[in-house]
Amino acid sequence: MKINIAIDGPSAAGKSTIAKRLGNRLGYVHLDTGAMYRSTALKCVNSGISLDDEDAVCEMLKNTEITLTPEGKVYLDGQDVSDAIRTDEISMAASKVSAHKNVRRDLVARQQEMAKAKGFIMDGRDIGTVVLKDAEVKIYMTASAEARALRRYRQNIEKGIPTTDVETIAEEIRQRDYDDMHRENSPLRKADDATEVDTSDMTIEEVVERIYQLAEPFLKKEA
Ligand code: DC
């Protein structure tokens, strides 16, 4: 039997990067649930559906296919949107759609279905608290807003994504943190049984190693 690993935390804490690396090391599949909220937001923006209209967004989702490939690509209704969902505009829009209870219900059900087979590293905001309550390993990953803004800025430049300055990104990150932590439905919080890892002063390798060590006892049982 394989296990599931849940990684939650605020935006740009390094969850996806770490989950991807860990996935390669363990031979597990990384599922970036934020990409599903982002894809939903992108489709709303592209089709003129108000981000505040919960019923309309849910209706739209009934005819929406979101595919996350093991290679990390994101397809929305068959179209590669891997880069299009990473803009600052879509980040803010995703935060808005993710506040709706019934939007979450739809996407959470898809995530739970995907993770049934085990062998997944899922990252998001509510994985340890809602989606995979019984995940064998739960991580709550944090980093200061400044460290996260700098990482996001460098990432944007690297990928050729239009970007604002670091201070503006930090402001947006603080705003999104606040929204994600204070929303009524599944607010971002550390699960009681999660291990907190502050990555501000850690290298990627150090974080991967830390989580690997937490998973190791289960992996031995698995063998
Ligand atoms: O992790 P991210 O920045 O790609 O997430 C985009 C938005 O989606 C973010 O504002 C929080 C929301 N989200 C969520 O509410 N639940 C998840 N499991 C994943 C993301």
PDB file of C-alpha atoms and ligand atoms in Angstrom:
ATOM      1  CA  MET A   1       0.000   0.000   0.000  1.00  0.00           C
ATOM      2  CA  LYS A   2       1.213   3.461  -0.887  1.00  0.00           C
ATOM      3  CA  ILE A   3       0.532   6.482   1.289  1.00  0.00           C
ATOM      4  CA  ASN A   4      -0.765   9.987   0.590  1.00  0.00           C
ATOM      5  CA  ILE A   5       1.072  13.137   1.609  1.00  0.00           C
ATOM      6  CA  ALA A   6      -0.831  16.385   2.223  1.00  0.00           C
ATOM      7  CA  ILE A   7       0.944  19.717   1.941  1.00  0.00           C
ATOM      8  CA  ASP A   8      -0.918  22.880   2.910  1.00  0.00           C
ATOM      9  CA  GLY A   9       0.171  26.439   3.417  1.00  0.00           C
ATOM     10  CA  PRO A  10      -0.134  29.999   2.127  1.00  0.00           C
ATOM     11  CA  SER A  11       0.583  30.964  -1.470  1.00  0.00           C
ATOM     12  CA  ALA A  12       4.150  30.880  -2.782  1.00  0.00           C
ATOM     13  CA  ALA A  13       5.493  29.033   0.283  1.00  0.00           C
ATOM     14  CA  GLY A  14       7.124  26.572  -2.122  1.00  0.00           C
ATOM     15  CA  LYS A  15       4.509  23.823  -1.872  1.00  0.00           C
ATOM     16  CA  SER A  16       4.428  22.935  -5.583  1.00  0.00           C
ATOM     17  CA  THR A  17       8.192  22.966  -6.059  1.00  0.00           C
ATOM     18  CA  ILE A  18       8.715  20.765  -3.016  1.00  0.00           C
ATOM     19  CA  ALA A  19       5.846  18.427  -3.889  1.00  0.00           C
ATOM     20  CA  LYS A  20       7.228  17.971  -7.409  1.00  0.00           C
ATOM     21  CA  ARG A  21      10.725  17.133  -6.164  1.00  0.00           C
ATOM     22  CA  LEU A  22       9.423  14.808  -3.500  1.00  0.00           C
ATOM     23  CA  GLY A  23       7.196  13.149  -6.075  1.00  0.00           C
ATOM     24  CA  ASN A  24      10.208  12.422  -8.272  1.00  0.00           C
ATOM     25  CA  ARG A  25      12.133  11.017  -5.346  1.00  0.00           C
ATOM     26  CA  LEU A  26       9.318   8.739  -4.177  1.00  0.00           C
ATOM     27  CA  GLY A  27       7.856   7.890  -7.560  1.00  0.00           C
ATOM     28  CA  TYR A  28       4.606   9.501  -6.405  1.00  0.00           C
ATOM     29  CA  VAL A  29       2.275  11.764  -8.402  1.00  0.00           C
ATOM     30  CA  HIS A  30       2.032  15.444  -7.490  1.00  0.00           C
ATOM     31  CA  LEU A  31      -1.430  17.000  -7.619  1.00  0.00           C
ATOM     32  CA  ASP A  32      -1.482  20.805  -7.464  1.00  0.00           C
ATOM     33  CA  THR A  33      -5.045  21.546  -6.350  1.00  0.00           C
ATOM     34  CA  GLY A  34      -4.487  25.321  -6.641  1.00  0.00           C
ATOM     35  CA  ALA A  35      -4.247  24.747 -10.405  1.00  0.00           C
ATOM     36  CA  MET A  36      -7.859  23.535 -10.338  1.00  0.00           C
ATOM     37  CA  TYR A  37      -9.110  26.737  -8.655  1.00  0.00           C
ATOM     38  CA  ARG A  38      -6.950  28.750 -11.045  1.00  0.00           C
ATOM     39  CA  SER A  39      -8.375  26.909 -14.091  1.00  0.00           C
ATOM     40  CA  THR A  40     -11.902  27.527 -12.832  1.00  0.00           C
ATOM     41  CA  ALA A  41     -11.099  31.228 -12.439  1.00  0.00           C
ATOM     42  CA  LEU A  42      -9.525  31.413 -15.902  1.00  0.00           C
ATOM     43  CA  LYS A  43     -12.595  29.916 -17.525  1.00  0.00           C
ATOM     44  CA  CYS A  44     -14.830  32.416 -15.673  1.00  0.00           C
ATOM     45  CA  VAL A  45     -12.696  35.345 -16.848  1.00  0.00           C
ATOM     46  CA  ASN A  46     -12.558  34.055 -20.434  1.00  0.00           C
ATOM     47  CA  SER A  47     -16.279  33.393 -20.641  1.00  0.00           C
ATOM     48  CA  GLY A  48     -17.478  36.504 -18.815  1.00  0.00           C
ATOM     49  CA  ILE A  49     -18.870  34.672 -15.785  1.00  0.00           C
ATOM     50  CA  SER A  50     -18.827  36.771 -12.614  1.00  0.00           C
ATOM     51  CA  LEU A  51     -16.423  35.419  -9.992  1.00  0.00           C
ATOM     52  CA  ASP A  52     -18.998  36.365  -7.361  1.00  0.00           C
ATOM     53  CA  ASP A  53     -21.834  34.374  -8.930  1.00  0.00           C
ATOM     54  CA  GLU A  54     -21.504  31.025  -7.160  1.00  0.00           C
ATOM     55  CA  ASP A  55     -24.402  29.368  -8.997  1.00  0.00           C
ATOM     56  CA  ALA A  56     -23.087  30.385 -12.413  1.00  0.00           C
ATOM     57  CA  VAL A  57     -19.579  29.165 -11.583  1.00  0.00           C
ATOM     58  CA  CYS A  58     -20.970  25.805 -10.383  1.00  0.00           C
ATOM     59  CA  GLU A  59     -23.123  25.478 -13.484  1.00  0.00           C
ATOM     60  CA  MET A  60     -20.057  26.152 -15.622  1.00  0.00           C
ATOM     61  CA  LEU A  61     -18.071  23.508 -13.717  1.00  0.00           C
ATOM     62  CA  LYS A  62     -20.601  20.837 -14.718  1.00  0.00           C
ATOM     63  CA  ASN A  63     -19.249  21.153 -18.249  1.00  0.00           C
ATOM     64  CA  THR A  64     -15.637  21.686 -17.369  1.00  0.00           C
ATOM     65  CA  GLU A  65     -12.805  19.213 -17.606  1.00  0.00           C
ATOM     66  CA  ILE A  66      -9.639  19.964 -15.649  1.00  0.00           C
ATOM     67  CA  THR A  67      -6.783  17.540 -16.162  1.00  0.00           C
ATOM     68  CA  LEU A  68      -3.540  17.540 -14.205  1.00  0.00           C
ATOM     69  CA  THR A  69      -0.900  15.382 -15.865  1.00  0.00           C
ATOM     70  CA  PRO A  70       1.835  13.565 -13.926  1.00  0.00           C
ATOM     71  CA  GLU A  71       4.321  15.803 -15.792  1.00  0.00           C
ATOM     72  CA  GLY A  72       2.737  18.878 -14.186  1.00  0.00           C
ATOM     73  CA  LYS A  73       0.798  20.193 -17.178  1.00  0.00           C
ATOM     74  CA  VAL A  74      -2.699  21.612 -16.675  1.00  0.00           C
ATOM     75  CA  TYR A  75      -5.412  21.169 -19.309  1.00  0.00           C
ATOM     76  CA  LEU A  76      -8.695  23.059 -19.247  1.00  0.00           C
ATOM     77  CA  ASP A  77     -11.261  21.487 -21.570  1.00  0.00           C
ATOM     78  CA  GLY A  78      -8.397  19.945 -23.512  1.00  0.00           C
ATOM     79  CA  GLN A  79      -6.368  23.141 -23.830  1.00  0.00           C
ATOM     80  CA  ASP A  80      -2.957  23.593 -22.214  1.00  0.00           C
ATOM     81  CA  VAL A  81      -3.373  26.434 -19.701  1.00  0.00           C
ATOM     82  CA  SER A  82      -0.259  25.674 -17.616  1.00  0.00           C
ATOM     83  CA  ASP A  83       1.130  29.209 -18.079  1.00  0.00           C
ATOM     84  CA  ALA A  84      -2.126  31.141 -18.547  1.00  0.00           C
ATOM     85  CA  ILE A  85      -3.274  30.279 -15.002  1.00  0.00           C
ATOM     86  CA  ARG A  86      -0.129  31.745 -13.386  1.00  0.00           C
ATOM     87  CA  THR A  87      -0.717  35.461 -13.938  1.00  0.00           C
ATOM     88  CA  ASP A  88      -1.313  37.806 -10.988  1.00  0.00           C
ATOM     89  CA  GLU A  89      -4.821  38.527 -12.308  1.00  0.00           C
ATOM     90  CA  ILE A  90      -5.753  34.840 -12.224  1.00  0.00           C
ATOM     91  CA  SER A  91      -4.170  34.454  -8.761  1.00  0.00           C
ATOM     92  CA  MET A  92      -6.578  37.022  -7.381  1.00  0.00           C
ATOM     93  CA  ALA A  93      -9.503  35.573  -9.346  1.00  0.00           C
ATOM     94  CA  ALA A  94      -8.729  32.050  -8.058  1.00  0.00           C
ATOM     95  CA  SER A  95      -8.798  33.305  -4.493  1.00  0.00           C
ATOM     96  CA  LYS A  96     -12.288  34.691  -5.158  1.00  0.00           C
ATOM     97  CA  VAL A  97     -13.791  31.546  -6.728  1.00  0.00           C
ATOM     98  CA  SER A  98     -12.218  29.355  -4.063  1.00  0.00           C
ATOM     99  CA  ALA A  99     -14.271  31.111  -1.381  1.00  0.00           C
ATOM    100  CA  HIS A 100     -17.536  29.566  -2.682  1.00  0.00           C
ATOM    101  CA  LYS A 101     -18.741  26.519  -0.770  1.00  0.00           C
ATOM    102  CA  ASN A 102     -20.235  24.705  -3.758  1.00  0.00           C
ATOM    103  CA  VAL A 103     -17.268  25.392  -6.005  1.00  0.00           C
ATOM    104  CA  ARG A 104     -15.113  23.783  -3.322  1.00  0.00           C
ATOM    105  CA  ARG A 105     -17.496  20.845  -3.012  1.00  0.00           C
ATOM    106  CA  ASP A 106     -17.171  20.124  -6.748  1.00  0.00           C
ATOM    107  CA  LEU A 107     -13.367  20.388  -6.863  1.00  0.00           C
ATOM    108  CA  VAL A 108     -12.802  18.563  -3.558  1.00  0.00           C
ATOM    109  CA  ALA A 109     -14.846  15.602  -4.836  1.00  0.00           C
ATOM    110  CA  ARG A 110     -12.631  15.455  -7.944  1.00  0.00           C
ATOM    111  CA  GLN A 111      -9.493  15.591  -5.789  1.00  0.00           C
ATOM    112  CA  GLN A 112     -10.682  12.835  -3.464  1.00  0.00           C
ATOM    113  CA  GLU A 113     -11.512  10.638  -6.441  1.00  0.00           C
ATOM    114  CA  MET A 114      -8.026  11.169  -7.912  1.00  0.00           C
ATOM    115  CA  ALA A 115      -6.230  10.359  -4.648  1.00  0.00           C
ATOM    116  CA  LYS A 116      -8.122   7.134  -3.977  1.00  0.00           C
ATOM    117  CA  ALA A 117      -5.392   5.010  -5.498  1.00  0.00           C
ATOM    118  CA  LYS A 118      -2.811   6.435  -3.022  1.00  0.00           C
ATOM    119  CA  GLY A 119       0.734   7.398  -3.956  1.00  0.00           C
ATOM    120  CA  PHE A 120      -0.128  11.089  -4.210  1.00  0.00           C
ATOM    121  CA  ILE A 121       1.409  14.264  -2.894  1.00  0.00           C
ATOM    122  CA  MET A 122      -1.369  16.804  -2.917  1.00  0.00           C
ATOM    123  CA  ASP A 123      -0.796  20.462  -2.210  1.00  0.00           C
ATOM    124  CA  GLY A 124      -3.341  23.174  -1.441  1.00  0.00           C
ATOM    125  CA  ARG A 125      -5.032  24.921   1.494  1.00  0.00           C
ATOM    126  CA  ASP A 126      -7.469  22.327   2.825  1.00  0.00           C
ATOM    127  CA  ILE A 127      -5.798  19.014   2.009  1.00  0.00           C
ATOM    128  CA  GLY A 128      -4.940  17.981   5.572  1.00  0.00           C
ATOM    129  CA  THR A 129      -8.141  19.438   7.028  1.00  0.00           C
ATOM    130  CA  VAL A 130     -10.758  18.425   4.428  1.00  0.00           C
ATOM    131  CA  VAL A 131      -9.654  16.626   1.246  1.00  0.00           C
ATOM    132  CA  LEU A 132      -7.357  13.961   2.694  1.00  0.00           C
ATOM    133  CA  LYS A 133      -8.101  13.995   6.398  1.00  0.00           C
ATOM    134  CA  ASP A 134      -6.578  10.535   6.663  1.00  0.00           C
ATOM    135  CA  ALA A 135      -3.320  11.324   4.824  1.00  0.00           C
ATOM    136  CA  GLU A 136      -0.462   9.511   6.529  1.00  0.00           C
ATOM    137  CA  VAL A 137       1.819  12.570   6.374  1.00  0.00           C
ATOM    138  CA  LYS A 138       0.567  16.146   6.732  1.00  0.00           C
ATOM    139  CA  ILE A 139       2.748  19.193   6.307  1.00  0.00           C
ATOM    140  CA  TYR A 140       1.888  22.833   6.950  1.00  0.00           C
ATOM    141  CA  MET A 141       4.442  24.808   4.960  1.00  0.00           C
ATOM    142  CA  THR A 142       5.023  28.484   5.671  1.00  0.00           C
ATOM    143  CA  ALA A 143       7.512  31.254   4.827  1.00  0.00           C
ATOM    144  CA  SER A 144       7.575  35.006   5.444  1.00  0.00           C
ATOM    145  CA  ALA A 145       5.607  37.169   2.956  1.00  0.00           C
ATOM    146  CA  GLU A 146       8.882  38.838   1.909  1.00  0.00           C
ATOM    147  CA  ALA A 147      10.618  35.545   1.134  1.00  0.00           C
ATOM    148  CA  ARG A 148       7.595  34.341  -0.796  1.00  0.00           C
ATOM    149  CA  ALA A 149       7.275  37.566  -2.812  1.00  0.00           C
ATOM    150  CA  LEU A 150      10.907  37.382  -3.831  1.00  0.00           C
ATOM    151  CA  ARG A 151      10.525  33.755  -4.952  1.00  0.00           C
ATOM    152  CA  ARG A 152       7.371  34.526  -6.941  1.00  0.00           C
ATOM    153  CA  TYR A 153       9.069  37.541  -8.563  1.00  0.00           C
ATOM    154  CA  ARG A 154      12.078  35.470  -9.639  1.00  0.00           C
ATOM    155  CA  GLN A 155       9.810  32.701 -10.867  1.00  0.00           C
ATOM    156  CA  ASN A 156       7.803  35.180 -12.974  1.00  0.00           C
ATOM    157  CA  ILE A 157      10.963  36.586 -14.548  1.00  0.00           C
ATOM    158  CA  GLU A 158      12.335  33.119 -15.218  1.00  0.00           C
ATOM    159  CA  LYS A 159       9.136  32.001 -16.932  1.00  0.00           C
ATOM    160  CA  GLY A 160       8.663  35.260 -18.820  1.00  0.00           C
ATOM    161  CA  ILE A 161       5.377  35.969 -17.011  1.00  0.00           C
ATOM    162  CA  PRO A 162       4.514  39.696 -16.800  1.00  0.00           C
ATOM    163  CA  THR A 163       5.230  40.812 -13.230  1.00  0.00           C
ATOM    164  CA  THR A 164       5.014  43.776 -10.888  1.00  0.00           C
ATOM    165  CA  ASP A 165       7.693  44.707  -8.328  1.00  0.00           C
ATOM    166  CA  VAL A 166       8.478  42.628  -5.233  1.00  0.00           C
ATOM    167  CA  GLU A 167       6.719  44.955  -2.762  1.00  0.00           C
ATOM    168  CA  THR A 168       3.470  44.885  -4.777  1.00  0.00           C
ATOM    169  CA  ILE A 169       3.631  41.089  -4.946  1.00  0.00           C
ATOM    170  CA  ALA A 170       4.225  40.958  -1.159  1.00  0.00           C
ATOM    171  CA  GLU A 171       1.160  43.161  -0.639  1.00  0.00           C
ATOM    172  CA  GLU A 172      -0.953  40.875  -2.846  1.00  0.00           C
ATOM    173  CA  ILE A 173       0.380  37.825  -1.005  1.00  0.00           C
ATOM    174  CA  ARG A 174      -0.576  39.342   2.378  1.00  0.00           C
ATOM    175  CA  GLN A 175      -4.030  40.165   1.047  1.00  0.00           C
ATOM    176  CA  ARG A 176      -4.503  36.645  -0.297  1.00  0.00           C
ATOM    177  CA  ASP A 177      -3.243  35.096   2.944  1.00  0.00           C
ATOM    178  CA  TYR A 178      -5.785  37.155   4.829  1.00  0.00           C
ATOM    179  CA  ASP A 179      -8.602  36.200   2.456  1.00  0.00           C
ATOM    180  CA  ASP A 180      -7.651  32.496   2.453  1.00  0.00           C
ATOM    181  CA  MET A 181      -7.407  32.382   6.259  1.00  0.00           C
ATOM    182  CA  HIS A 182     -10.571  34.332   6.981  1.00  0.00           C
ATOM    183  CA  ARG A 183     -13.004  32.933   4.440  1.00  0.00           C
ATOM    184  CA  GLU A 184     -16.023  31.113   5.777  1.00  0.00           C
ATOM    185  CA  ASN A 185     -15.527  27.889   3.863  1.00  0.00           C
ATOM    186  CA  SER A 186     -12.489  25.712   4.567  1.00  0.00           C
ATOM    187  CA  PRO A 187     -10.214  28.565   5.630  1.00  0.00           C
ATOM    188  CA  LEU A 188      -6.505  27.897   5.440  1.00  0.00           C
ATOM    189  CA  ARG A 189      -5.339  26.514   8.771  1.00  0.00           C
ATOM    190  CA  LYS A 190      -2.876  23.990  10.052  1.00  0.00           C
ATOM    191  CA  ALA A 191      -4.437  20.593  10.701  1.00  0.00           C
ATOM    192  CA  ASP A 192      -4.004  19.538  14.334  1.00  0.00           C
ATOM    193  CA  ASP A 193      -1.876  16.578  13.279  1.00  0.00           C
ATOM    194  CA  ALA A 194       0.234  18.445  10.681  1.00  0.00           C
ATOM    195  CA  THR A 195       3.932  19.229  11.064  1.00  0.00           C
ATOM    196  CA  GLU A 196       4.790  22.881  10.465  1.00  0.00           C
ATOM    197  CA  VAL A 197       7.819  23.584   8.257  1.00  0.00           C
ATOM    198  CA  ASP A 198       8.988  27.211   7.863  1.00  0.00           C
ATOM    199  CA  THR A 199      10.916  27.319   4.586  1.00  0.00           C
ATOM    200  CA  SER A 200      12.059  31.002   4.756  1.00  0.00           C
ATOM    201  CA  ASP A 201      15.663  30.043   5.429  1.00  0.00           C
ATOM    202  CA  MET A 202      15.720  26.520   4.036  1.00  0.00           C
ATOM    203  CA  THR A 203      16.917  25.303   0.662  1.00  0.00           C
ATOM    204  CA  ILE A 204      14.607  23.192  -1.515  1.00  0.00           C
ATOM    205  CA  GLU A 205      16.758  20.145  -0.804  1.00  0.00           C
ATOM    206  CA  GLU A 206      16.517  20.677   2.946  1.00  0.00           C
ATOM    207  CA  VAL A 207      12.735  20.890   2.842  1.00  0.00           C
ATOM    208  CA  VAL A 208      12.439  17.785   0.641  1.00  0.00           C
ATOM    209  CA  GLU A 209      14.724  15.897   3.026  1.00  0.00           C
ATOM    210  CA  ARG A 210      12.689  16.994   6.052  1.00  0.00           C
ATOM    211  CA  ILE A 211       9.435  15.724   4.577  1.00  0.00           C
ATOM    212  CA  TYR A 212      11.087  12.565   3.305  1.00  0.00           C
ATOM    213  CA  GLN A 213      12.185  11.811   6.851  1.00  0.00           C
ATOM    214  CA  LEU A 214       8.634  12.252   8.114  1.00  0.00           C
ATOM    215  CA  ALA A 215       7.366   9.891   5.414  1.00  0.00           C
ATOM    216  CA  GLU A 216      10.121   7.306   5.829  1.00  0.00           C
ATOM    217  CA  PRO A 217       8.585   5.258   8.659  1.00  0.00           C
ATOM    218  CA  PHE A 218       5.456   4.744   6.539  1.00  0.00           C
ATOM    219  CA  LEU A 219       7.442   3.940   3.418  1.00  0.00           C
ATOM    220  CA  LYS A 220       9.278   1.195   5.297  1.00  0.00           C
ATOM    221  CA  LYS A 221       5.947  -0.295   6.348  1.00  0.00           C
ATOM    222  CA  GLU A 222       4.889  -0.069   2.723  1.00  0.00           C
ATOM    223  CA  ALA A 223       7.798  -2.171   1.484  1.00  0.00           C
TER     224      ALA A 223
HETATM  225  O1   DC B   1      -1.815  27.479  -4.456  1.00  0.00           O
HETATM  226  P1   DC B   1      -2.289  28.520  -5.474  1.00  0.00           P
HETATM  227  O2   DC B   1      -1.707  29.882  -5.236  1.00  0.00           O
HETATM  228  O3   DC B   1      -2.107  28.066  -6.875  1.00  0.00           O
HETATM  229  O4   DC B   1      -3.890  28.626  -5.222  1.00  0.00           O
HETATM  230  C1   DC B   1      -4.702  29.530  -5.917  1.00  0.00           C
HETATM  231  C2   DC B   1      -5.903  29.925  -5.052  1.00  0.00           C
HETATM  232  O5   DC B   1      -6.743  28.794  -4.845  1.00  0.00           O
HETATM  233  C3   DC B   1      -5.538  30.463  -3.672  1.00  0.00           C
HETATM  234  O6   DC B   1      -6.069  31.753  -3.468  1.00  0.00           O
HETATM  235  C4   DC B   1      -6.182  29.536  -2.680  1.00  0.00           C
HETATM  236  C5   DC B   1      -7.075  28.647  -3.469  1.00  0.00           C
HETATM  237  N1   DC B   1      -6.930  27.245  -3.093  1.00  0.00           N
HETATM  238  C6   DC B   1      -7.825  26.739  -2.171  1.00  0.00           C
HETATM  239  O7   DC B   1      -8.678  27.469  -1.674  1.00  0.00           O
HETATM  240  N2   DC B   1      -7.779  25.426  -1.849  1.00  0.00           N
HETATM  241  C7   DC B   1      -6.850  24.613  -2.361  1.00  0.00           C
HETATM  242  N3   DC B   1      -6.836  23.331  -2.012  1.00  0.00           N
HETATM  243  C8   DC B   1      -5.899  25.131  -3.285  1.00  0.00           C
HETATM  244  C9   DC B   1      -5.960  26.461  -3.620  1.00  0.00           C
END
